[in-house]
PDB file of C-alpha atoms in Angstrom:
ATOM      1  CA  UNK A  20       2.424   0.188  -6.172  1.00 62.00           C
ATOM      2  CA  UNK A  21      -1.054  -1.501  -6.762  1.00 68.00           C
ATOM      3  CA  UNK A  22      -2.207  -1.340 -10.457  1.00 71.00           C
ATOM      4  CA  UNK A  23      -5.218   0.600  -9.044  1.00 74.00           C
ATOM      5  CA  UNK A  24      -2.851   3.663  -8.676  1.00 74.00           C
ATOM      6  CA  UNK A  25      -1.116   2.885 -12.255  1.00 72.00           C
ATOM      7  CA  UNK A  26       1.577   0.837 -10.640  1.00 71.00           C
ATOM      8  CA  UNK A  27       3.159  -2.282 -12.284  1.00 69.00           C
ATOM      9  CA  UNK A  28       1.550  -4.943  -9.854  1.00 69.00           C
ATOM     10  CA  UNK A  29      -1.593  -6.435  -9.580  1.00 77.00           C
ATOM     11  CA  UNK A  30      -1.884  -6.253  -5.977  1.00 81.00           C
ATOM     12  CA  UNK A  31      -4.586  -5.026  -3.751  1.00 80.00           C
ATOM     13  CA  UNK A  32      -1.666  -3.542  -1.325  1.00 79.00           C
ATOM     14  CA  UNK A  33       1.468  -3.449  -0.208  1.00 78.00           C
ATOM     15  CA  UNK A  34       0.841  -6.484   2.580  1.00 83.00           C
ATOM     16  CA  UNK A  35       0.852  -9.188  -0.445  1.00 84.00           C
ATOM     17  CA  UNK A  36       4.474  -7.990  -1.361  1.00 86.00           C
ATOM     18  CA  UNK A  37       7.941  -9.496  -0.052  1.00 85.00           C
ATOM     19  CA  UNK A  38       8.685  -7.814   3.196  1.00 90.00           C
ATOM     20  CA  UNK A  39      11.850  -6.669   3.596  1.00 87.00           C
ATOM     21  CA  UNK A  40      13.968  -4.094   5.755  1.00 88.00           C
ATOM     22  CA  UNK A  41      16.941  -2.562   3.985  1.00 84.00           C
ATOM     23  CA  UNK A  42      20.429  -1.668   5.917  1.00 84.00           C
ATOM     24  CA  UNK A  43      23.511  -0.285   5.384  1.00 80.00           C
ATOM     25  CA  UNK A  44      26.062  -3.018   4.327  1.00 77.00           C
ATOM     26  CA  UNK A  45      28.795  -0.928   3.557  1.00 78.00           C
ATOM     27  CA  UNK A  46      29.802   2.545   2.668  1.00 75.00           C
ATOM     28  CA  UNK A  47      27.828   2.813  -0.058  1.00 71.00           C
ATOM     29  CA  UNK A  48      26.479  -0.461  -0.417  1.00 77.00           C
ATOM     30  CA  UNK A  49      22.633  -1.339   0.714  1.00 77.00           C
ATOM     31  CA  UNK A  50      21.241  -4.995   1.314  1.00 82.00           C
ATOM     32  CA  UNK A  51      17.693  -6.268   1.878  1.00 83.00           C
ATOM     33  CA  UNK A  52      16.870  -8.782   4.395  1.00 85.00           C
ATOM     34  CA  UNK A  53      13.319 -10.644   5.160  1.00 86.00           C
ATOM     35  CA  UNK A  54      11.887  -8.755   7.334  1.00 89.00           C
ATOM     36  CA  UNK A  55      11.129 -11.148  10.099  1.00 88.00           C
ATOM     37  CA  UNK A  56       8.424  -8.833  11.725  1.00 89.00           C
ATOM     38  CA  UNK A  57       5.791 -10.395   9.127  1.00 87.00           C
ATOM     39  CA  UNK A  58       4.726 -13.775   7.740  1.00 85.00           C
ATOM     40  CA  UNK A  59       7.694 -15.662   6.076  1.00 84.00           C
ATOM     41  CA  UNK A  60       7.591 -15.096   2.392  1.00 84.00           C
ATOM     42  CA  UNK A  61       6.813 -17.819   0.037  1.00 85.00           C
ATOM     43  CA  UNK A  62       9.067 -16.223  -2.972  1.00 81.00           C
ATOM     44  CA  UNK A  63       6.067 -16.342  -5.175  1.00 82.00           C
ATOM     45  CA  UNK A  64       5.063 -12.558  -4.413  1.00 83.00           C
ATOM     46  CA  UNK A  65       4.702 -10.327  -7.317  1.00 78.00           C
ATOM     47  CA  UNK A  66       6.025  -7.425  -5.433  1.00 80.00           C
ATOM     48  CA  UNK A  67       8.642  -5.917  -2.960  1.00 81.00           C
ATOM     49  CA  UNK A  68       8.327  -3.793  -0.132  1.00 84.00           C
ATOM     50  CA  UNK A  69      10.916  -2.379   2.302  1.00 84.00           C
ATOM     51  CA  UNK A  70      11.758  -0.756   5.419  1.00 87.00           C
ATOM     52  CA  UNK A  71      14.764   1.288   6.258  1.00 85.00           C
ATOM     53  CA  UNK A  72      15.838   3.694   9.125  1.00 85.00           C
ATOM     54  CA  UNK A  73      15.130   7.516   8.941  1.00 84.00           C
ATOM     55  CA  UNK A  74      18.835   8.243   8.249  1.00 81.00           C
ATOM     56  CA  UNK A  75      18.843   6.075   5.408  1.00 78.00           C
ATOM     57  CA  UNK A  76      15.566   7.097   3.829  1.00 76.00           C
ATOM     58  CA  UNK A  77      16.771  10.972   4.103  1.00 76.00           C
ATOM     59  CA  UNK A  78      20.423   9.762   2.698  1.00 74.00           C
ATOM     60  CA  UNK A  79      18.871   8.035  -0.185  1.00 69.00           C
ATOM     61  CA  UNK A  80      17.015  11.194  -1.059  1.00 68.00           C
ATOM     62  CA  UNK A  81      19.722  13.325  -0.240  1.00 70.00           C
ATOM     63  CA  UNK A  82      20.847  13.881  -4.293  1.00 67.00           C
ATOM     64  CA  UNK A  83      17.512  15.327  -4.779  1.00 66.00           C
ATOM     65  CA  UNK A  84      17.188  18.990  -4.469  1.00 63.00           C
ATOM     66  CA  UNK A  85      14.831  20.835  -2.063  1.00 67.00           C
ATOM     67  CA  UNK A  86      13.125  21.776  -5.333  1.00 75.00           C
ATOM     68  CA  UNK A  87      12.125  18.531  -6.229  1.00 74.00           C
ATOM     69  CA  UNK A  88       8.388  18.525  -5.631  1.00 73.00           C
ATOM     70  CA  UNK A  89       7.525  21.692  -6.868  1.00 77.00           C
ATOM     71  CA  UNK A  90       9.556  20.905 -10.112  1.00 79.00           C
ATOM     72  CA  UNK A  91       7.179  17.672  -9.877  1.00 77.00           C
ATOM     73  CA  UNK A  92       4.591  19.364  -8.753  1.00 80.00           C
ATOM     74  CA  UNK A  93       3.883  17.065  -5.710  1.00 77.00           C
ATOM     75  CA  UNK A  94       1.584  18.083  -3.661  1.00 78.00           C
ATOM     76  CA  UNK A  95       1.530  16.108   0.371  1.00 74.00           C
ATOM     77  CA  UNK A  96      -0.004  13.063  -0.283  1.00 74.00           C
ATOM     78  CA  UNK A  97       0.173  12.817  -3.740  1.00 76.00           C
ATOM     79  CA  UNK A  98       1.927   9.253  -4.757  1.00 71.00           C
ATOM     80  CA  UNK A  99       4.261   8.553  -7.570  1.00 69.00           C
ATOM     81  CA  UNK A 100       6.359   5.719  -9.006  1.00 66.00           C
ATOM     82  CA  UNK A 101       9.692   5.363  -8.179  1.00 67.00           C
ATOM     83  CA  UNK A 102      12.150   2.684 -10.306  1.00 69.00           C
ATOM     84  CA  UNK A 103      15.055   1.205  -8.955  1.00 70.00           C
ATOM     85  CA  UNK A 104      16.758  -0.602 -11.976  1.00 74.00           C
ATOM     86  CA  UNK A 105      19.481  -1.879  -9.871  1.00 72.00           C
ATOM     87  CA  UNK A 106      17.504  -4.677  -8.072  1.00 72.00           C
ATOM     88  CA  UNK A 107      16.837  -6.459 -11.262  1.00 72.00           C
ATOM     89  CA  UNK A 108      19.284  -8.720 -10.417  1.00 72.00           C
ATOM     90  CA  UNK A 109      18.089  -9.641  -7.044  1.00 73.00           C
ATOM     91  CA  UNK A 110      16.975 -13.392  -6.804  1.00 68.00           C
ATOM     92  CA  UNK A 111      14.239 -15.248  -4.370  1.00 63.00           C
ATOM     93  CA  UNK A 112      14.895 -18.791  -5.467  1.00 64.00           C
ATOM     94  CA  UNK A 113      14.862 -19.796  -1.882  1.00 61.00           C
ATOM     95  CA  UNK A 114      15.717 -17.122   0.002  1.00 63.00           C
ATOM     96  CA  UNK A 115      16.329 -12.761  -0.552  1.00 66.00           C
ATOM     97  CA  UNK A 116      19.527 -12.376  -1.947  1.00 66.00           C
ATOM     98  CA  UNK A 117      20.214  -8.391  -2.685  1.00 72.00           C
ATOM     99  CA  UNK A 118      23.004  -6.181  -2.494  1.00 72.00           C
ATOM    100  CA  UNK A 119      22.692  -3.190  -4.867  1.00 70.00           C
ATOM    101  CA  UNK A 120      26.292  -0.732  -4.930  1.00 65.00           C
ATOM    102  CA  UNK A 121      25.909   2.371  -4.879  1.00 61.00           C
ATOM    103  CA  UNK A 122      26.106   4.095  -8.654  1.00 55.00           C
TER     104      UNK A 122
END
């Protein structure tokens, strides 16, 4: 998220992250590719952003209760920060390297 919005990076938007699209490696397992749909990355970017199929955005959210945005009082629209810990370890010496187990 740009720093404008109280986000961590100090991007203008989303385009000047890494593009990547995330699938389902394994039961329970996730990995990021480059998302060839965009300009090749240059591993410098200060930020990640990723794409993933319906089924896996509503499975990823699936351990959240209905109640969620009311106990967070989200309203449509709203945006919030959301930190994924266990892509830390994922490396762009040269080229994306993530797989992140599930918990």
């Amino acid at each position: 998220m740009p720093d404008r919005f109280g986000g961590l990076n100090p991007v203008a938007s989303g385009d000047e992250c890494l593009q990547t699209y995330a699938t389902r490696y394994k039961a329970g397992v996730w990995k990021l590719y480059d998302d060839t749909c965009h300009a090749a990355p240059t591993y410098k970017e200060l930020c990640g952003r990723s794409s993933m199929s319906s089924w896996m955005n509503s499975a990823s959210m699936a351990g959240f209760s209905s109640g969620f945005s009311s106990k967070q009082r989200l309203l449509d629209k709203d945006e919030y920060w959301v930190a994924f810990p266990e892509f830390a370890h994922c490396g762009t010496a040269d080229k994306l390297t993530c797989t992140v187990p599930k918990p």
